[in-house]
Every structure is written in C-alpha cells, then in structure tokens.
C-alpha atoms as one frame of an Amber mdcrd trajectory, in Angstrom:
protein
   3.803   1.381  -9.455   3.371   3.559  -6.082   2.803   0.747  -3.875   6.070
  -0.973  -4.994   7.980   2.157  -4.883   6.734   2.867  -1.190   7.557  -0.809
  -0.204  11.274  -0.437  -1.588  11.809   3.232   0.197  10.198   2.056   3.401
  11.875  -1.315   3.454  14.870  -2.165   5.817  18.062  -1.105   4.461  19.955
  -4.403   5.278  18.323  -7.676   4.248  14.937  -5.914   3.210  12.671  -8.041
   1.243   9.726  -6.959  -1.132   6.886  -9.535  -2.466   4.463  -8.704  -5.261
   1.939 -11.104  -5.831  -1.285 -11.030  -8.284  -4.097 -13.282  -8.712  -7.809
 -13.872  -9.560 -10.471 -15.203  -6.960 -14.014 -15.300  -7.258 -14.206 -12.537
 -10.173 -11.763 -10.201  -8.198  -8.342  -9.170  -9.379  -5.831  -9.021  -6.373
  -2.693  -7.289  -5.984  -0.538  -7.649  -2.789   2.558  -5.711  -2.225   4.429
  -6.349   1.052   7.690  -5.715   2.635   9.748  -5.970   5.738   9.874  -2.616
   6.999   9.871  -1.105  10.355   7.055  -2.039  12.718   4.430   0.325  12.348
   1.929   1.234  15.238  -1.724   0.440  14.437  -2.652   4.379  14.893  -0.201
   5.096  12.162  -1.315   2.593   9.809  -4.812   3.702   9.950  -3.692   7.157
   8.878  -1.585   6.041   5.820  -4.334   6.645   3.084  -4.699  10.149   4.158
  -3.238  12.922   2.182   0.303  14.460   3.307   1.090  11.011   5.514   4.520
   9.946   5.261   4.108   6.835   6.874   6.871   7.022   9.870   7.444   9.845
  12.346  11.209   9.554  11.059  11.732  11.548   7.928  14.656  10.453   5.948
  16.756  13.185   4.305  17.007  11.276   1.159  13.259  10.314   0.684  11.048
  12.696  -1.602   7.530  12.970  -1.725   4.764  14.826   0.136   2.535  11.796
   1.293   0.003  11.662  -1.344   0.846   8.505  -3.180  -1.606   6.207  -1.083
  -4.230   8.789  -0.968  -4.236   8.692  -4.895  -4.051   5.007  -4.967  -7.073
   4.844  -2.784  -9.209   7.413  -4.717  -8.187   5.234  -8.138  -8.977   2.034
  -6.164 -12.534   3.272  -5.137 -13.233   4.795  -8.505 -13.005   1.227  -9.853
 -15.170  -0.291  -7.199 -12.364  -1.649  -5.432 -10.856  -1.935  -1.863  -7.770
  -1.165  -0.271  -6.429  -3.220   2.725  -3.544  -2.044   4.877  -2.140  -4.761
   7.347   0.837  -4.491   9.326   2.962  -7.610   9.348   3.964  -9.254  12.692
   7.658  -9.265  11.882   7.614  -5.651  10.658   6.646  -3.913   7.257   3.270
  -3.543   5.756   1.112  -5.917   3.553  -1.035  -3.633   0.982  -3.991  -5.412
  -0.965  -5.799  -4.079  -3.845  -9.042  -5.760  -4.893 -10.855  -4.895  -8.083
 -13.557  -6.543  -9.679 -12.555  -8.522 -12.925 -15.090  -7.026 -14.992 -16.250
  -3.171 -14.910 -19.511  -2.380 -13.530 -22.153  -0.973 -16.029 -22.171   2.528
 -16.102 -25.808   4.395 -16.167
C-alpha cells in the first residue's frame, strides 16, 4: 500500500500516471509500481530506502509523512528473503520492484 501511495503523492499533478503490475516468474513473485513523477537525480534515488528520506528536496506543504515508508518496505522485503529495486524512469518518475520467493524458506 505504501508503494502505491508514494507513487500517487510523488506523481505529476497534471496528466500523471501510476502503473501497478504483478506476476510470478521462476518461483519469484514480482510487484512493480511506477509513476510519471519528477526526474530524480541518481544520488537521491540511492538514498530513498534510508530512514527519514522524503524523496525530493522540495517539501510540499500538503504532504505528510516523515520518510519511513520505503525503509519499512525494505525491512519487510528483506525479512522475507526478497529484494527491492528502485529504478528512475528515463522520462521521469520511478519504478519500484519488489521480488519475493513464491514459497517461504524453511526456518531452522
């Protein structure tokens, strides 16, 4: 839910789009959320999963949150032996992909 919320909040205000896709490939469940938001510099993208990062140097008065959402998503994803990948879109916006094993790994 946080990924979709972020995609909406950080989208272009006019004519913005959000895509959510899911699938299973080679025993991996894949969730991708992407939007048509602002172009993000690479140095900023690499910090987005750190706690208290807001994603843009520009703080909008109508946006709430303290920048913990992606840090929490990262922690949950890793706890389930998954990966989280953030990729800037060439035309602006961001693609976030969560990959999780389709089956839980046995606990010892």
